[in-house]
Tab-separated table of C-alpha atoms and ligand atoms in Angstrom:
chain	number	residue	atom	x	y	z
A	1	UNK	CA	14.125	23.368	-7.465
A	2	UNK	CA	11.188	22.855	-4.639
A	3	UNK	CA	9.586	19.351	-4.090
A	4	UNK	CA	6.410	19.567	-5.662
A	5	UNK	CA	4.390	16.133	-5.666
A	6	UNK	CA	1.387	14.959	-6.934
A	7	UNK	CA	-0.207	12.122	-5.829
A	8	UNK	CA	-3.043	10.026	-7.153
A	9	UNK	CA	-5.609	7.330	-5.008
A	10	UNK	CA	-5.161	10.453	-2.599
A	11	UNK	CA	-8.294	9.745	-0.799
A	12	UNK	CA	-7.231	5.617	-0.433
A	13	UNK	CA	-6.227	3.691	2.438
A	14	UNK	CA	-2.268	4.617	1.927
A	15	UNK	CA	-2.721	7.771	-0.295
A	16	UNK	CA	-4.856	9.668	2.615
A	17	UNK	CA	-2.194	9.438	5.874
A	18	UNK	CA	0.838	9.592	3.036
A	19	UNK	CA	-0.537	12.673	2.008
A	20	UNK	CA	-0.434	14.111	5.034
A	21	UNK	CA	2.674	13.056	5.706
A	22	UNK	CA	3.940	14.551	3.236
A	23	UNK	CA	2.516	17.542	3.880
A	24	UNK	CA	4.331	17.593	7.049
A	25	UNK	CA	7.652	16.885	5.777
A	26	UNK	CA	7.638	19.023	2.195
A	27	UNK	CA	5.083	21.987	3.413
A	28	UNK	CA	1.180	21.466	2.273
A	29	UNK	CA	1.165	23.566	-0.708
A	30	UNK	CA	3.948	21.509	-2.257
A	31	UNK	CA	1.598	18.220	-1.858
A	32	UNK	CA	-0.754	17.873	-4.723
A	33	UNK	CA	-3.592	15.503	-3.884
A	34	UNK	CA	-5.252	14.068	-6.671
A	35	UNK	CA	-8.178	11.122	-6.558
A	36	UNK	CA	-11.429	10.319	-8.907
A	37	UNK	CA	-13.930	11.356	-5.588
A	38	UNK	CA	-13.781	14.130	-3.040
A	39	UNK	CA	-13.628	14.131	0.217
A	40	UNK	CA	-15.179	17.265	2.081
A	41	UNK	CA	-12.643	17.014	4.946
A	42	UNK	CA	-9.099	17.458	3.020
A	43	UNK	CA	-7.491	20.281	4.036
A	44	UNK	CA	-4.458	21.032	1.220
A	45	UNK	CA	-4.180	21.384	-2.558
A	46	UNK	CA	-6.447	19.127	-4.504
A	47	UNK	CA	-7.266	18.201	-7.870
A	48	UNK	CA	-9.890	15.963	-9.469
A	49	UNK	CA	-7.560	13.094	-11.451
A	50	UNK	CA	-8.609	10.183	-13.487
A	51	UNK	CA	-5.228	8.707	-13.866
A	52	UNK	CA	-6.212	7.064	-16.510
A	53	UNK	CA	-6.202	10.464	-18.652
A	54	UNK	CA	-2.852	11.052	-19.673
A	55	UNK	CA	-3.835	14.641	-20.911
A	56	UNK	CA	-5.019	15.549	-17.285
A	57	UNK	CA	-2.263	14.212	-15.495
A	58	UNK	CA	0.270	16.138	-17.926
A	59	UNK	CA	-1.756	19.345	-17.183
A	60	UNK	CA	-1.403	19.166	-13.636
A	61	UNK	CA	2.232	18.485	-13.583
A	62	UNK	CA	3.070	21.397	-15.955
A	63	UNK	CA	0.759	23.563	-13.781
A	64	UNK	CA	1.997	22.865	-10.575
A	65	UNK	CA	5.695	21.976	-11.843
A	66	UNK	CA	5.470	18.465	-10.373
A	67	UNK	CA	9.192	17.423	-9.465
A	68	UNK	CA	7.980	13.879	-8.052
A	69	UNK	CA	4.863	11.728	-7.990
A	70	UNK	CA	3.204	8.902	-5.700
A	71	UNK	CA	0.959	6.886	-7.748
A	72	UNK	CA	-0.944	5.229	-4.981
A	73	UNK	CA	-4.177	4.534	-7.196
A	74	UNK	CA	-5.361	0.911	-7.974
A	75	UNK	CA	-7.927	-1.425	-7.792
A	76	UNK	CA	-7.050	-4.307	-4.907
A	77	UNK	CA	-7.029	-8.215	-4.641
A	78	UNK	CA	-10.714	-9.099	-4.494
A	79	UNK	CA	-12.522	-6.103	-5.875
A	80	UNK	CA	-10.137	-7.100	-8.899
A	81	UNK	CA	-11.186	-10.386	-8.848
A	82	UNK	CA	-14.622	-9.398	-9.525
A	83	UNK	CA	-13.617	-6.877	-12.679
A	84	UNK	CA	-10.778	-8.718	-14.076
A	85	UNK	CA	-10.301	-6.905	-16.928
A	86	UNK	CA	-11.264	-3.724	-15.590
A	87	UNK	CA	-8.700	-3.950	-12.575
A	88	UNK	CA	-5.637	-4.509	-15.578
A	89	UNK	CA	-6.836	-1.598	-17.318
A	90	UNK	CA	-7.126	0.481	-14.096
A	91	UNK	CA	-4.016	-0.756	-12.558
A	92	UNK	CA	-1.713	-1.108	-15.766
A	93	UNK	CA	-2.776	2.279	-17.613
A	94	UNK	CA	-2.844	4.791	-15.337
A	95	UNK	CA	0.891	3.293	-14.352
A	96	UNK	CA	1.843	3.855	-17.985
A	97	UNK	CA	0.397	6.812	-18.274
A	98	UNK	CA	2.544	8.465	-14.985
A	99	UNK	CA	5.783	6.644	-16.062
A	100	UNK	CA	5.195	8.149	-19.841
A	101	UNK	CA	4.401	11.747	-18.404
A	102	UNK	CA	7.158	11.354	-15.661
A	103	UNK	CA	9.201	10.988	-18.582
A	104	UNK	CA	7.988	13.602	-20.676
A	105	UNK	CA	8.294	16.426	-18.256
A	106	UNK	CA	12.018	15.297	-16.866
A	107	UNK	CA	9.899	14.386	-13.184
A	108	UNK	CA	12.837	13.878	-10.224
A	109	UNK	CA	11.432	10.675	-8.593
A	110	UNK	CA	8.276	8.693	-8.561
A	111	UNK	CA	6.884	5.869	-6.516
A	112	UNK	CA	5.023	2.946	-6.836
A	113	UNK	CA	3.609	0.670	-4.357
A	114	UNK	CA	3.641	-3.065	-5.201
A	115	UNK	CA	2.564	-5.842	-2.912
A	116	UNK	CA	2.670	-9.330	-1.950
A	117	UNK	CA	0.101	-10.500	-4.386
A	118	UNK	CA	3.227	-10.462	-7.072
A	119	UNK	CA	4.065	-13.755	-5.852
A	120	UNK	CA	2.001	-17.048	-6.320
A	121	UNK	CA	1.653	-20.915	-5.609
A	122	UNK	CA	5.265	-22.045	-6.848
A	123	UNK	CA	7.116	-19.206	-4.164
A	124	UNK	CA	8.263	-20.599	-1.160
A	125	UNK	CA	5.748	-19.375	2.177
A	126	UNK	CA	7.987	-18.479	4.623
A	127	UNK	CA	10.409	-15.895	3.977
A	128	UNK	CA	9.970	-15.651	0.281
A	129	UNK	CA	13.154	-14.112	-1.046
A	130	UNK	CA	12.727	-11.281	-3.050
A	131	UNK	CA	13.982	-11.998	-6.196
A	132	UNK	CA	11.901	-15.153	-6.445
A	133	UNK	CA	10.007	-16.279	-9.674
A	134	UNK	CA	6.762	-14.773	-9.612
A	135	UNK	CA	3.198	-16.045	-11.068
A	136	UNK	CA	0.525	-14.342	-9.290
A	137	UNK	CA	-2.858	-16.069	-9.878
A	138	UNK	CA	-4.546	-12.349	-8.721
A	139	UNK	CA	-5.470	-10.057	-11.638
A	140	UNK	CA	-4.299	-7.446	-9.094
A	141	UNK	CA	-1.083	-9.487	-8.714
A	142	UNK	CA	-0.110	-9.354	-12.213
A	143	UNK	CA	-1.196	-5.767	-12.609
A	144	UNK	CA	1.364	-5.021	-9.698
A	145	UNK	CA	4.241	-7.673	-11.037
A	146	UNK	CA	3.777	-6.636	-14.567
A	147	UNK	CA	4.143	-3.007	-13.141
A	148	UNK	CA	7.307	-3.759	-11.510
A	149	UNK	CA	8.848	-4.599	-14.889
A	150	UNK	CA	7.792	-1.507	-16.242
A	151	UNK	CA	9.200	0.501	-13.387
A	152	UNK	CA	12.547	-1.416	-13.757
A	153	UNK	CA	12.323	-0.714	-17.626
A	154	UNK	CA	11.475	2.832	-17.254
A	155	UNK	CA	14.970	3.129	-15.218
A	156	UNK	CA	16.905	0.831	-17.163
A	157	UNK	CA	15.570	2.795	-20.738
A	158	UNK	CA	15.517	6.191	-19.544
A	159	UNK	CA	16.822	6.485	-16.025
A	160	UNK	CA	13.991	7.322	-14.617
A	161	UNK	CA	14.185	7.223	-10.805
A	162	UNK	CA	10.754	5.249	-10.447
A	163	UNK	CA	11.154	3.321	-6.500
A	164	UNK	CA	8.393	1.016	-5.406
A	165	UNK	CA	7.704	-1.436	-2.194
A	166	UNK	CA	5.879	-4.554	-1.878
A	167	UNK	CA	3.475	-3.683	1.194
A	168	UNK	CA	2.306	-6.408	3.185
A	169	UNK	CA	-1.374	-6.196	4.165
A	170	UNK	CA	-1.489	-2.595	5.773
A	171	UNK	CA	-3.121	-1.689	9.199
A	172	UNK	CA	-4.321	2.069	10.421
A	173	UNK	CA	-6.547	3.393	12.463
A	174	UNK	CA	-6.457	6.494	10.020
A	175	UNK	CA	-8.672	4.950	7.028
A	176	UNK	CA	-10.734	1.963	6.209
A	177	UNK	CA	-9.287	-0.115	3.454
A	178	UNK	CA	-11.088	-1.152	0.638
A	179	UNK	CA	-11.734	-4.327	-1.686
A	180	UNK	CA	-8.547	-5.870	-0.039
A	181	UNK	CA	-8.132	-9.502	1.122
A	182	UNK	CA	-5.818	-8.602	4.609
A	183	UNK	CA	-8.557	-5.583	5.062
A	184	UNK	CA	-10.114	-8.144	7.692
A	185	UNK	CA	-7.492	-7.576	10.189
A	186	UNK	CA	-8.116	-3.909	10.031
A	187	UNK	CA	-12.393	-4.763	10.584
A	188	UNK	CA	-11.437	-7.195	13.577
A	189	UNK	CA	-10.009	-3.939	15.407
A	190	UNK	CA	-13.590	-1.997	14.572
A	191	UNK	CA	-15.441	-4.800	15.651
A	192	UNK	CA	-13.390	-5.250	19.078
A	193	UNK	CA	-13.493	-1.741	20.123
A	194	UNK	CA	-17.529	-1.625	18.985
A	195	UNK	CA	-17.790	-4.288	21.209
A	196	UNK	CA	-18.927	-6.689	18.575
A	197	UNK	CA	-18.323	-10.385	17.754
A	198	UNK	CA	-16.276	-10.540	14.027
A	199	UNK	CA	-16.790	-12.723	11.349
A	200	UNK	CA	-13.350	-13.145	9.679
A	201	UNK	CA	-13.540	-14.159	5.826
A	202	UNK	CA	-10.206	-16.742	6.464
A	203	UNK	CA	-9.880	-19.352	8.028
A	204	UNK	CA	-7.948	-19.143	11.406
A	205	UNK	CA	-4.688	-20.441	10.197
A	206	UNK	CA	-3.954	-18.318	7.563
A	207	UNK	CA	-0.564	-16.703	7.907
A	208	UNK	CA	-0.184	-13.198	5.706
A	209	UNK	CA	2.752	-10.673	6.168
A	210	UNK	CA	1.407	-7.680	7.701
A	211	UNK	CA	2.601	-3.845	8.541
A	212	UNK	CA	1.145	-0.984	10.888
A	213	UNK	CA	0.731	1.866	8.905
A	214	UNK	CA	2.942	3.811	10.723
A	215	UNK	CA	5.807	1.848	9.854
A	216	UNK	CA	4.609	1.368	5.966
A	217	UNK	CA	4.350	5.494	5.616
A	218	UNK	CA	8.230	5.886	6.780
A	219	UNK	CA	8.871	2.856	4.835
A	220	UNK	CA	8.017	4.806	1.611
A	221	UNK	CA	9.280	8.456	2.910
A	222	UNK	CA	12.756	6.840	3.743
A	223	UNK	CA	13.306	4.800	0.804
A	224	UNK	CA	12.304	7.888	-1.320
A	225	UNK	CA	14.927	9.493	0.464
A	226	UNK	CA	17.541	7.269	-0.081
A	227	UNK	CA	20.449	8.477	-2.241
A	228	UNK	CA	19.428	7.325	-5.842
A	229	UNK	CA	22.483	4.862	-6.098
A	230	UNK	CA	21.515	3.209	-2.854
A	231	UNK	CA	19.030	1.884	-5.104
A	232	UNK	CA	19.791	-1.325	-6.278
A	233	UNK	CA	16.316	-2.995	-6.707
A	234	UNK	CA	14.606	-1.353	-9.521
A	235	UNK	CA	11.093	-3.736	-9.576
A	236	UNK	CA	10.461	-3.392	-5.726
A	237	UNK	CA	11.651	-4.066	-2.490
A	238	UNK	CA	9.991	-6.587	-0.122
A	239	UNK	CA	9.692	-5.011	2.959
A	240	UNK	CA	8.748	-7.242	6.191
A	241	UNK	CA	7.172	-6.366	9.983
A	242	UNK	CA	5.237	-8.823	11.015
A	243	UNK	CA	3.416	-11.805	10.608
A	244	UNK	CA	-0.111	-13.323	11.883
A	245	UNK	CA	-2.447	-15.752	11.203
A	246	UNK	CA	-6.772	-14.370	12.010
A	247	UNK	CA	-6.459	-16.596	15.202
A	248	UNK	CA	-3.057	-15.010	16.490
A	249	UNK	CA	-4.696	-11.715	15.870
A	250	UNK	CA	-8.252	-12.860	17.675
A	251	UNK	CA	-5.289	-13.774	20.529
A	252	UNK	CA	-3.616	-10.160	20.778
A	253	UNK	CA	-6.639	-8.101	20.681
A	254	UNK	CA	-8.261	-10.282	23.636
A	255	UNK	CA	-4.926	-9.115	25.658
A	256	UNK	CA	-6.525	-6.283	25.885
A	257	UNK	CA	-10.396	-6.932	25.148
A	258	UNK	CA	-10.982	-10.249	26.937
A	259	UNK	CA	-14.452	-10.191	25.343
A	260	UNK	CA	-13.287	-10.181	21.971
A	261	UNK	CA	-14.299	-13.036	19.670
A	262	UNK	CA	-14.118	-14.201	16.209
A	263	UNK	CA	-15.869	-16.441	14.198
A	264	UNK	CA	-14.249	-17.744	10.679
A	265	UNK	CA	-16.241	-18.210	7.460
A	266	UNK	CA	-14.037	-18.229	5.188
A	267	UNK	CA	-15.422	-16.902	1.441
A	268	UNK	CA	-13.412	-16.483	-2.367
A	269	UNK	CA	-11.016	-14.484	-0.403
A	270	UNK	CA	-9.484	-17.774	1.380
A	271	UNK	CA	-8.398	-19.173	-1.837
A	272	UNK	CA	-6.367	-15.302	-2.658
A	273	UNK	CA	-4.733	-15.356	1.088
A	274	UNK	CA	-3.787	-19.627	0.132
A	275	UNK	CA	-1.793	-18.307	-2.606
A	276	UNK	CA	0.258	-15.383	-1.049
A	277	UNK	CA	3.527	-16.072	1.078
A	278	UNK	CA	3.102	-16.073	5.169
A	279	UNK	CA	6.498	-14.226	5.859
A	280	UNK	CA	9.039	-12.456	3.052
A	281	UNK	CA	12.596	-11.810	3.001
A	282	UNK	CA	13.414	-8.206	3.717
A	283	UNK	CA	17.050	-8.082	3.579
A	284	UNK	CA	17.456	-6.518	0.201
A	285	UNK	CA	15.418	-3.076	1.964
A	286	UNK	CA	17.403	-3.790	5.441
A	287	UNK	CA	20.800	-3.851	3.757
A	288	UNK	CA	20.408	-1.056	0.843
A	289	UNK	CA	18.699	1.972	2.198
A	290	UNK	CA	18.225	0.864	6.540
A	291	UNK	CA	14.725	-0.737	6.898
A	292	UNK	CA	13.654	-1.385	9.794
A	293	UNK	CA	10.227	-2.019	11.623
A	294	UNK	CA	9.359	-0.541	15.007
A	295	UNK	CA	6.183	-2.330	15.827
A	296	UNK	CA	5.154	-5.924	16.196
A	297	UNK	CA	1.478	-7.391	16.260
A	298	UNK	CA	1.415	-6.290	20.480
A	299	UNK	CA	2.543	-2.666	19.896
A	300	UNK	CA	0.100	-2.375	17.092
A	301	UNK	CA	-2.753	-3.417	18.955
A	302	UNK	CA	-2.512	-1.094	21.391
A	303	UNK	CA	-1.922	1.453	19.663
A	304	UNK	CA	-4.561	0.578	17.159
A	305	UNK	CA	-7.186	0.068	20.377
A	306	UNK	CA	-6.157	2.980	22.068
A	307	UNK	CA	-6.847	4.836	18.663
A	308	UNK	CA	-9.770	3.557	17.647
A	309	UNK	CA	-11.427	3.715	21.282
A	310	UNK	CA	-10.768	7.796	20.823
A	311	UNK	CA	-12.476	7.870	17.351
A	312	UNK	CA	-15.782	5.993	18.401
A	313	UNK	CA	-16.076	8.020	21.713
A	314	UNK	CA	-15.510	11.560	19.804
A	315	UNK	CA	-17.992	10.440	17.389
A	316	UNK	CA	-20.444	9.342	19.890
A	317	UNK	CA	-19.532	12.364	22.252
B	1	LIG	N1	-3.614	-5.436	1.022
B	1	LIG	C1	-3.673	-5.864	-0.351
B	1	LIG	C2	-4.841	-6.711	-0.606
B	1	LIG	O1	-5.249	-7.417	0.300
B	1	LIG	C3	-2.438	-6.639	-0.689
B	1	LIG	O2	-1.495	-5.773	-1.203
B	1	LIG	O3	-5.330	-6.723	-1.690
């Protein structure tokens, strides 16, 4: 049977470049983009989803005979901070709801991105093994650890063949992220190539795994390519690149904007980045199913400069 995928948060910072890369690799009328706004510039099949209506989401896989799903929809770190209960509901229902109708409708595969938030005060900071205790003191973090559990249970109860990553803070010239507490590495890049000063929310030393999102997008293509018993963690795999504090990043974009500044206020979102890990263990991904970074915090700021540079002059042309 044909791929068919739906996925939901297709308009997000992650769901709008994996989208199109999966349009690339499965052919765009076998990618099913699904999000609660529109955006007049997709180009592909798309649906209006509220994930958190179970009825809708089993309507569109029966019509489109989804065969896997990406649920990429959620509410992040500090936007959940301010909507506590609002970002479990988001984040833990609509979760259900796709593992229930994946379920239902004998669905191939699905995915589900977790993240560093999952683990808390007690972990260790550098190269926090996977497997560690966690006790996130996010909302967003326990929506994303409790969701783990559910994936796992979901395979253990019914074999479904649910995958998941824990991204580190994600970078892209593609998309602006949105309510997140690494999102400031992805401003300090706007600011640099606008020629402005930044005001980082952080304080210059803090340390927070990181990943271009070139590298997180193969990430999540190759380990939902992976044979299914290559699969051995069934909450989610840490997956590493690289690691920076605000002032090593201020550093490597003034390589190549000497002009470049930063200033550091730091605001609620200090006390979020205090309570994540600086660096995690990967070796679980890198041993299991071949994971492997290509860029560190130089290649990605050129690339992310070079980018960026083109997208300000073509919209100033
Ligand atoms: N980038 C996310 C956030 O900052 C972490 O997964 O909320």
């Amino acid at each position: 049977m044909a791929t068919k995928i739906l996925i939901t948060g297709a308009n997000g910072q992650l769901g709008s470049v994996l989208t199109k890369a999966l349009q690339n690799t499965y052919g765009i009328n076998n990618v099913i983009a699904t999000d609660i706004k529109y955006n007049a510039a997709f180009v592909g099949v798309f649906e209006f989803l509220d994930a958190t209506d179970f009825n809708n989401i089993q309507h569109i896989i029966k019509e489109h005979h989804i065969t896997e799903i990406y649920h990429m929809a959620a509410i992040l770190s500090a936007s959940g901070e301010k909507q506590p209960l609002r970002t479990w509901d988001i984040n833990n229902n609509t979760f259900l709801n796709v593992l229930e109708a994946a379920r239902l409708n004998s669905i191939h595969k699905v995915f589900y991105p977790s993240s560093i938030a999952v683990y808390g005060n007690n972990a260790p900071k550098n190269n926090t093994p996977q497997d560690f205790f966690l006790t996130p003191t996010t909302v967003y973090g326990m929506s994303k650890a409790a969701g783990e559990h559910w994936a796992n249970y979901y395979f253990l109860k019914y074999n479904l063949d649910v995958r998941s990553l824990r991204y580190p803070g994600v970078i892209g010239h593609q998309t602006s992220p949105g309510g997140g507490t690494t999102d400031y590495a992805v401003d300090a890049y706007h600011y640099a190539v606008k020629q402005e000063e930044y005001t980082c929310f952080l304080n210059e030393s803090s340390g927070l795994p990181m990943i271009y999102m070139d590298d997180a997008i193969r990430a999540t293509i190759e380990l939902m390519s992976a044979p299914k018993d290559a699969i051995k963690t069934r909450t989610s795999y840490n997956i590493a690149s690289m690691s920076f504090t605000p002032k090593a990043l201020e550093k490597a974009i003034s390589q190549i904007m000497p002009n470049f500044k930063m200033v550091y206020t730091p605001d609620f979102r200090q006390q979020i980045a205090d309570s994540w890990p600086n660096s995690i263990d990967d070796t679980e991904a890198r041993n299991d199913w071949a994971w492997k970074p290509k860029y560190d915090l130089k290649s990605m700021t050129k690339d992310m400069i070079k980018h960026l540079k083109e997208t300000y002059n073509t919209e100033n042309a």
